[in-house]
């Protein structure tokens, strides 16, 4: 199911006539399953959903656009900001994983809103590991040599930028309980 959700990540891929195909029906079923896990009353189900959602979010960053991890990070932050705007009615170009992460903040139950922080923490840790791996690849190919001083700063800034754009969703989406979720 995880692989299906990774390959079918936009809602427009599963709407209307596309559901005649068995794969698209499986994709819709997989996304519904993930949504159910995330909003379950059982903590073990929610935690499995958080792990699954974290994997999908890091897959968004892992897909290198233009052969560059930095453009993937900027794209990801742009999509988070786009999903967070209140007047965004057209969400067809926003990956479902980002919409689900935003949906955690919109829940009326605080135990589900707490899941946002769990997913964010997992995303940031995985992003750091991904950037470390990218650094290792660059250092092995000797591309990193002349800008090595700035690399650690860039890596830290990338993780902080993702955290900042995700935490700004708290203030954009959750109007009633903004600060309590961070306690």
Coordinates of N, CA and C in Angstrom, one line a residue:
X1 N 0.8 -1.2 0.0 CA 0.0 0.0 0.0 C 0.9 1.3 0.0
X2 N 2.0 1.2 0.7 CA 2.9 2.4 0.7 C 3.4 2.7 -0.7
X3 N 3.8 1.7 -1.4 CA 4.3 2.0 -2.8 C 3.2 2.5 -3.7
X4 N 2.0 2.1 -3.5 CA 0.9 2.6 -4.3 C 0.6 4.0 -4.0
X5 N 0.7 4.4 -2.7 CA 0.4 5.8 -2.3 C 1.6 6.7 -2.8
X6 N 2.8 6.1 -2.9 CA 3.9 6.9 -3.4 C 3.8 7.2 -4.9
X7 N 3.2 6.3 -5.6 CA 3.1 6.4 -7.1 C 1.8 7.2 -7.4
X8 N 0.8 7.2 -6.6 CA -0.4 7.9 -6.9 C -0.6 9.0 -5.8
X9 N 0.1 10.1 -6.0 CA 0.2 11.1 -4.9 C -0.7 12.3 -5.1
X10 N -1.4 12.4 -6.2 CA -2.3 13.6 -6.4 C -3.7 13.1 -6.5
X11 N -4.7 13.9 -6.0 CA -6.1 13.5 -6.0 C -6.6 13.4 -7.4
X12 N -6.1 14.2 -8.3 CA -6.6 14.2 -9.7 C -6.4 12.9 -10.4
X13 N -5.3 12.1 -9.9 CA -5.0 10.8 -10.5 C -6.1 9.8 -10.2
X14 N -6.9 10.0 -9.2 CA -7.9 9.0 -8.8 C -9.3 9.4 -9.0
X15 N -9.6 10.5 -9.5 CA -11.0 11.0 -9.6 C -11.6 10.5 -10.9
X16 N -12.9 10.4 -10.9 CA -13.7 10.1 -12.1 C -13.5 8.8 -12.8
X17 N -13.2 9.0 -14.1 CA -13.1 7.8 -15.0 C -11.8 7.0 -14.7
X18 N -10.9 7.6 -14.0 CA -9.6 6.9 -13.7 C -9.9 5.7 -12.8
X19 N -11.0 5.7 -12.0 CA -11.3 4.6 -11.1 C -11.7 3.3 -11.8
X20 N -11.9 3.3 -13.1 CA -12.2 2.1 -13.7 C -11.0 1.1 -13.7
X21 N -9.8 1.7 -13.6 CA -8.6 0.9 -13.5 C -8.5 0.3 -12.1
X22 N -8.1 -1.0 -12.0 CA -8.0 -1.6 -10.7 C -6.9 -1.0 -9.8
X23 N -5.8 -0.5 -10.5 CA -4.7 0.1 -9.7 C -5.2 1.4 -9.1
X24 N -5.9 2.2 -9.8 CA -6.4 3.5 -9.3 C -7.4 3.3 -8.2
X25 N -8.1 2.2 -8.2 CA -9.0 1.9 -7.1 C -8.2 1.5 -5.9
X26 N -7.2 0.7 -6.1 CA -6.3 0.3 -5.0 C -5.6 1.6 -4.4
X27 N -5.3 2.5 -5.2 CA -4.6 3.7 -4.7 C -5.6 4.5 -3.9
X28 N -6.8 4.6 -4.3 CA -7.8 5.4 -3.5 C -8.1 4.6 -2.2
X29 N -8.1 3.3 -2.3 CA -8.3 2.5 -1.0 C -7.1 2.7 -0.1
X30 N -5.9 2.8 -0.6 CA -4.7 3.0 0.2 C -4.7 4.3 0.9
X31 N -5.1 5.4 0.2 CA -5.2 6.7 0.8 C -6.3 6.8 1.8
X32 N -7.4 6.1 1.6 CA -8.5 6.1 2.6 C -8.0 5.3 3.8
X33 N -7.3 4.3 3.6 CA -6.7 3.5 4.8 C -5.8 4.4 5.6
X34 N -4.9 5.1 4.9 CA -4.0 6.0 5.6 C -4.7 7.0 6.4
X35 N -5.7 7.6 5.8 CA -6.6 8.6 6.5 C -7.2 8.0 7.7
X36 N -7.7 6.8 7.6 CA -8.4 6.2 8.7 C -7.4 5.9 9.9
X37 N -6.2 5.5 9.5 CA -5.1 5.2 10.5 C -4.8 6.5 11.2
X38 N -4.6 7.6 10.5 CA -4.3 8.9 11.1 C -5.3 9.4 12.1
X39 N -6.6 9.1 11.8 CA -7.7 9.6 12.6 C -8.3 8.6 13.5
X40 N -7.6 7.5 13.7 CA -8.1 6.4 14.6 C -8.0 6.8 16.1
X41 N -8.9 6.2 16.8 CA -8.8 6.4 18.3 C -7.7 5.6 18.9
X42 N -7.3 4.6 18.3 CA -6.2 3.7 18.8 C -4.8 4.3 18.5
X43 N -4.1 4.5 19.5 CA -2.7 5.1 19.4 C -1.8 4.3 18.5
X44 N -1.9 3.0 18.5 CA -1.0 2.2 17.7 C -1.3 2.3 16.2
X45 N -2.6 2.4 15.9 CA -3.0 2.7 14.5 C -2.5 4.0 14.0
X46 N -2.7 5.1 14.9 CA -2.2 6.4 14.5 C -0.7 6.4 14.3
X47 N 0.0 5.8 15.2 CA 1.5 5.8 15.1 C 1.9 5.1 13.8
X48 N 1.3 4.0 13.4 CA 1.6 3.4 12.1 C 1.2 4.4 10.9
X49 N 0.1 5.1 11.1 CA -0.2 6.1 10.1 C 0.8 7.2 10.0
X50 N 1.3 7.7 11.2 CA 2.3 8.7 11.2 C 3.6 8.3 10.5
X51 N 4.0 7.1 10.7 CA 5.2 6.5 10.1 C 5.0 6.5 8.6
X52 N 3.8 6.0 8.2 CA 3.5 5.9 6.7 C 3.5 7.3 6.1
X53 N 2.9 8.3 6.8 CA 2.8 9.6 6.3 C 4.2 10.2 6.2
X54 N 5.0 10.0 7.2 CA 6.4 10.5 7.2 C 7.2 10.0 6.1
X55 N 7.0 8.7 5.7 CA 7.7 8.1 4.6 C 7.2 8.7 3.3
X56 N 6.0 9.0 3.2 CA 5.5 9.7 2.0 C 6.0 11.1 1.8
X57 N 6.1 11.8 2.9 CA 6.6 13.2 2.9 C 8.1 13.2 2.5
X58 N 8.8 12.3 3.1 CA 10.3 12.3 2.8 C 10.5 11.9 1.3
X59 N 9.6 11.0 0.8 CA 9.6 10.6 -0.6 C 9.4 11.9 -1.5
X60 N 8.6 12.8 -1.1 CA 8.5 14.1 -1.8 C 9.8 14.8 -2.0
X61 N 10.6 14.8 -0.9 CA 11.9 15.5 -0.9 C 12.9 14.7 -1.7
X62 N 12.8 13.3 -1.5 CA 13.8 12.5 -2.1 C 13.8 12.5 -3.6
X63 N 12.6 12.8 -4.2 CA 12.5 12.9 -5.7 C 13.3 14.2 -6.1
X64 N 14.4 14.0 -6.6 CA 15.2 15.2 -7.0 C 14.6 15.8 -8.3
X65 N 14.3 17.0 -8.2 CA 13.8 17.8 -9.3 C 15.0 18.5 -9.9
X66 N 15.1 18.5 -11.2 CA 16.2 19.2 -11.9 C 17.6 18.6 -11.4
X67 N 17.6 17.4 -10.9 CA 18.8 16.8 -10.5 C 19.4 17.4 -9.3
X68 N 18.6 18.1 -8.5 CA 19.1 18.9 -7.3 C 18.2 18.7 -6.1
X69 N 18.8 18.3 -5.0 CA 18.0 18.1 -3.8 C 17.4 19.4 -3.3
X70 N 18.2 20.5 -3.5 CA 17.7 21.8 -3.0 C 16.4 22.3 -3.7
X71 N 16.3 22.0 -5.0 CA 15.1 22.4 -5.7 C 13.9 21.5 -5.2
X72 N 14.2 20.3 -4.8 CA 13.1 19.4 -4.2 C 12.7 20.0 -2.8
X73 N 13.6 20.5 -2.0 CA 13.3 21.1 -0.7 C 12.5 22.3 -0.9
X74 N 12.9 23.2 -1.9 CA 12.1 24.4 -2.1 C 10.7 24.1 -2.7
X75 N 10.6 23.1 -3.5 CA 9.3 22.7 -4.0 C 8.4 22.2 -2.9
X76 N 9.0 21.4 -2.0 CA 8.2 20.9 -0.9 C 7.7 22.0 0.0
X77 N 8.6 23.0 0.3 CA 8.2 24.1 1.2 C 7.1 25.0 0.5
X78 N 7.2 25.1 -0.8 CA 6.2 25.9 -1.6 C 4.9 25.1 -1.5
X79 N 4.9 23.8 -1.6 CA 3.6 23.1 -1.6 C 3.0 23.1 -0.2
X80 N 3.8 23.1 0.9 CA 3.3 23.3 2.2 C 2.6 24.6 2.4
X81 N 3.3 25.7 1.9 CA 2.7 27.0 2.0 C 1.4 27.1 1.2
X82 N 1.4 26.5 0.1 CA 0.2 26.5 -0.8 C -0.9 25.8 -0.1
X83 N -0.6 24.7 0.6 CA -1.7 23.9 1.2 C -2.2 24.6 2.5
X84 N -1.4 25.5 3.1 CA -1.7 26.1 4.3 C -2.6 27.4 4.1
X85 N -2.7 27.9 2.9 CA -3.5 29.1 2.6 C -5.0 28.7 2.8
X86 N -5.7 29.6 3.5 CA -7.1 29.3 3.7 C -7.9 29.3 2.5
X87 N -7.6 30.1 1.5 CA -8.4 30.3 0.3 C -8.0 29.4 -0.8
X88 N -7.2 28.4 -0.6 CA -6.8 27.5 -1.6 C -7.8 26.4 -1.8
X89 N -8.7 26.7 -2.8 CA -9.7 25.7 -3.2 C -9.3 24.6 -4.1
X90 N -8.3 25.0 -5.0 CA -7.8 24.0 -5.9 C -6.6 23.3 -5.3
X91 N -6.8 22.1 -4.8 CA -5.7 21.4 -4.2 C -5.2 20.2 -5.1
X92 N -5.6 20.2 -6.3 CA -5.3 19.1 -7.2 C -3.8 19.0 -7.5
X93 N -3.1 20.2 -7.4 CA -1.6 20.1 -7.6 C -0.8 20.0 -6.4
X94 N -1.5 19.8 -5.2 CA -0.8 19.6 -4.0 C -0.8 18.1 -3.6
X95 N 0.4 17.5 -3.4 CA 0.4 16.1 -3.0 C -0.5 15.7 -1.8
X96 N -1.2 14.6 -1.9 CA -2.1 14.2 -0.8 C -1.4 14.0 0.5
X97 N -0.1 13.7 0.5 CA 0.6 13.5 1.8 C 0.7 14.9 2.5
X98 N 0.9 15.9 1.8 CA 1.0 17.3 2.4 C -0.4 17.7 2.9
X99 N -1.4 17.4 2.1 CA -2.8 17.7 2.5 C -3.2 16.9 3.8
X100 N -2.7 15.7 3.9 CA -3.0 14.9 5.1 C -2.3 15.4 6.3
X101 N -1.1 15.9 6.1 CA -0.3 16.5 7.2 C -1.1 17.8 7.7
X102 N -1.6 18.6 6.7 CA -2.3 19.8 7.1 C -3.6 19.4 7.8
X103 N -4.2 18.3 7.3 CA -5.5 17.8 7.9 C -5.4 17.4 9.3
X104 N -4.2 17.0 9.8 CA -4.0 16.6 11.2 C -4.2 17.9 12.0
X105 N -3.8 19.0 11.6 CA -4.0 20.3 12.3 C -5.5 20.7 12.4
X106 N -6.2 20.3 11.4 CA -7.6 20.7 11.3 C -8.6 19.9 12.1
X107 N -8.1 18.8 12.7 CA -8.9 17.9 13.5 C -9.4 18.6 14.7
X108 N -10.6 18.2 15.1 CA -11.2 18.8 16.4 C -10.6 18.1 17.6
X109 N -9.9 17.0 17.4 CA -9.4 16.2 18.5 C -7.9 16.6 18.7
X110 N -7.6 17.0 20.0 CA -6.2 17.4 20.2 C -5.2 16.2 20.1
X111 N -5.6 15.0 20.3 CA -4.7 13.9 20.2 C -4.3 13.6 18.7
X112 N -5.2 14.0 17.8 CA -4.8 13.9 16.4 C -4.0 15.1 16.0
X113 N -4.2 16.3 16.5 CA -3.4 17.4 16.2 C -2.0 17.2 16.7
X114 N -1.8 16.5 17.8 CA -0.5 16.2 18.3 C 0.3 15.3 17.3
X115 N -0.4 14.6 16.4 CA 0.2 13.8 15.4 C 1.0 14.6 14.4
X116 N 0.6 15.9 14.2 CA 1.3 16.8 13.3 C 2.8 16.9 13.8
X117 N 2.9 17.1 15.1 CA 4.3 17.3 15.7 C 5.1 16.0 15.5
X118 N 4.5 14.8 15.7 CA 5.2 13.6 15.6 C 5.6 13.4 14.1
X119 N 4.7 13.7 13.2 CA 5.1 13.6 11.7 C 6.2 14.6 11.4
X120 N 6.1 15.8 11.9 CA 7.1 16.8 11.6 C 8.4 16.4 12.2
X121 N 8.5 15.9 13.4 CA 9.7 15.4 13.9 C 10.4 14.3 13.1
X122 N 9.5 13.4 12.7 CA 10.0 12.3 11.8 C 10.5 12.8 10.5
X123 N 9.8 13.8 9.9 CA 10.2 14.3 8.6 C 11.5 15.1 8.7
X124 N 11.7 15.8 9.8 CA 12.9 16.6 10.0 C 14.1 15.7 10.2
X125 N 13.9 14.6 11.0 CA 15.0 13.7 11.2 C 15.4 13.0 9.9
X126 N 14.4 12.5 9.1 CA 14.6 11.8 7.9 C 15.3 12.8 6.8
X127 N 14.9 14.0 6.9 CA 15.4 15.0 6.0 C 16.9 15.2 6.3
X128 N 17.2 15.3 7.6 CA 18.6 15.4 8.0 C 19.5 14.3 7.5
X129 N 18.9 13.0 7.6 CA 19.6 11.9 7.2 C 19.8 11.9 5.6
X130 N 18.7 12.3 4.9 CA 18.8 12.4 3.5 C 19.9 13.4 3.1
X131 N 20.0 14.6 3.7 CA 21.0 15.5 3.4 C 22.4 15.0 3.8
X132 N 22.5 14.2 4.9 CA 23.8 13.6 5.2 C 24.2 12.6 4.1
X133 N 23.3 11.9 3.6 CA 23.5 10.9 2.6 C 24.0 11.7 1.3
X134 N 23.3 12.7 1.0 CA 23.6 13.6 -0.2 C 25.1 14.1 0.0
X135 N 25.4 14.6 1.2 CA 26.8 15.1 1.5 C 27.8 14.0 1.2
X136 N 27.5 12.8 1.7 CA 28.4 11.7 1.5 C 28.6 11.4 0.0
X137 N 27.6 11.4 -0.8 CA 27.7 11.2 -2.2 C 28.6 12.2 -2.9
X138 N 28.3 13.5 -2.4 CA 29.1 14.6 -3.0 C 30.6 14.5 -2.6
X139 N 30.8 14.1 -1.3 CA 32.2 14.1 -0.9 C 33.0 12.9 -1.5
X140 N 32.2 11.8 -1.9 CA 32.9 10.7 -2.6 C 33.2 11.1 -4.0
X141 N 32.4 12.0 -4.6 CA 32.7 12.4 -6.0 C 33.6 13.6 -6.1
X142 N 34.0 14.2 -4.9 CA 34.9 15.3 -4.8 C 34.3 16.6 -5.3
X143 N 33.0 16.7 -5.4 CA 32.3 17.9 -5.8 C 32.2 18.9 -4.7
X144 N 32.2 18.4 -3.5 CA 32.0 19.2 -2.3 C 33.2 19.9 -1.8
X145 N 34.4 19.6 -2.3 CA 35.7 20.1 -1.8 C 35.7 21.6 -1.6
X146 N 35.4 22.4 -2.6 CA 35.6 23.9 -2.5 C 34.6 24.6 -1.6
X147 N 33.4 24.0 -1.5 CA 32.3 24.7 -0.7 C 32.0 24.0 0.6
X148 N 33.0 23.2 1.1 CA 32.7 22.4 2.3 C 32.3 23.1 3.5
X149 N 32.9 24.3 3.7 CA 32.5 25.1 4.9 C 31.1 25.5 5.0
X150 N 30.5 25.8 3.8 CA 29.1 26.3 3.8 C 28.1 25.1 3.8
X151 N 28.6 23.9 3.5 CA 27.6 22.8 3.4 C 26.8 22.5 4.7
X152 N 27.5 22.5 5.8 CA 26.8 22.3 7.1 C 25.8 23.4 7.4
X153 N 26.1 24.6 7.0 CA 25.2 25.7 7.2 C 24.0 25.6 6.3
X154 N 24.2 25.2 5.1 CA 23.1 25.0 4.1 C 22.2 23.9 4.6
X155 N 22.8 22.8 5.1 CA 22.1 21.6 5.5 C 21.2 22.0 6.7
X156 N 21.7 22.7 7.6 CA 21.0 23.2 8.8 C 19.9 24.2 8.4
X157 N 20.2 25.0 7.5 CA 19.2 26.0 7.0 C 18.0 25.3 6.3
X158 N 18.3 24.2 5.6 CA 17.3 23.5 4.9 C 16.3 22.9 5.8
X159 N 16.9 22.2 6.9 CA 16.0 21.6 7.9 C 15.2 22.6 8.6
X160 N 15.8 23.7 9.0 CA 15.1 24.8 9.7 C 14.0 25.4 8.8
X161 N 14.3 25.6 7.5 CA 13.3 26.1 6.6 C 12.1 25.2 6.5
X162 N 12.3 23.9 6.4 CA 11.2 23.0 6.4 C 10.4 23.1 7.7
X163 N 11.1 23.1 8.8 CA 10.4 23.2 10.1 C 9.6 24.5 10.2
X164 N 10.2 25.5 9.8 CA 9.5 26.8 9.8 C 8.3 26.9 9.0
X165 N 8.4 26.4 7.8 CA 7.2 26.4 6.9 C 6.1 25.5 7.4
X166 N 6.5 24.3 8.0 CA 5.5 23.4 8.6 C 4.9 24.0 9.8
X167 N 5.7 24.6 10.7 CA 5.1 25.2 11.9 C 4.2 26.4 11.6
X168 N 4.5 27.1 10.5 CA 3.6 28.2 10.2 C 2.2 27.8 9.9
X169 N 2.1 26.5 9.5 CA 0.7 25.9 9.3 C -0.1 25.9 10.6
X170 N 0.6 25.8 11.7 CA -0.1 25.8 13.0 C -0.8 27.1 13.1
X171 N -0.2 28.2 12.7 CA -0.8 29.5 12.9 C -1.8 29.8 11.8
X172 N -1.6 29.2 10.6 CA -2.5 29.5 9.5 C -3.8 28.6 9.6
X173 N -3.7 27.4 10.0 CA -4.8 26.5 10.0 C -5.5 26.4 11.3
X174 N -4.8 26.3 12.4 CA -5.4 26.0 13.7 C -5.6 27.3 14.5
X175 N -6.8 27.9 14.3 CA -7.0 29.2 14.9 C -7.4 29.1 16.4
X176 N -7.9 28.0 16.9 CA -8.4 28.0 18.2 C -7.4 27.5 19.2
X177 N -6.5 26.7 18.8 CA -5.6 26.1 19.8 C -4.1 26.2 19.3
X178 N -3.7 27.4 18.9 CA -2.4 27.6 18.3 C -1.3 27.2 19.2
X179 N -1.2 27.7 20.3 CA -0.1 27.5 21.2 C -0.1 26.2 22.0
X180 N -1.3 25.7 22.3 CA -1.4 24.5 23.1 C -0.8 23.3 22.4
X181 N -0.9 23.3 21.1 CA -0.3 22.1 20.3 C 1.2 22.1 20.5
X182 N 1.8 23.2 20.7 CA 3.3 23.3 20.8 C 3.8 23.0 22.2
X183 N 2.9 22.9 23.2 CA 3.3 22.7 24.6 C 3.6 21.2 24.8

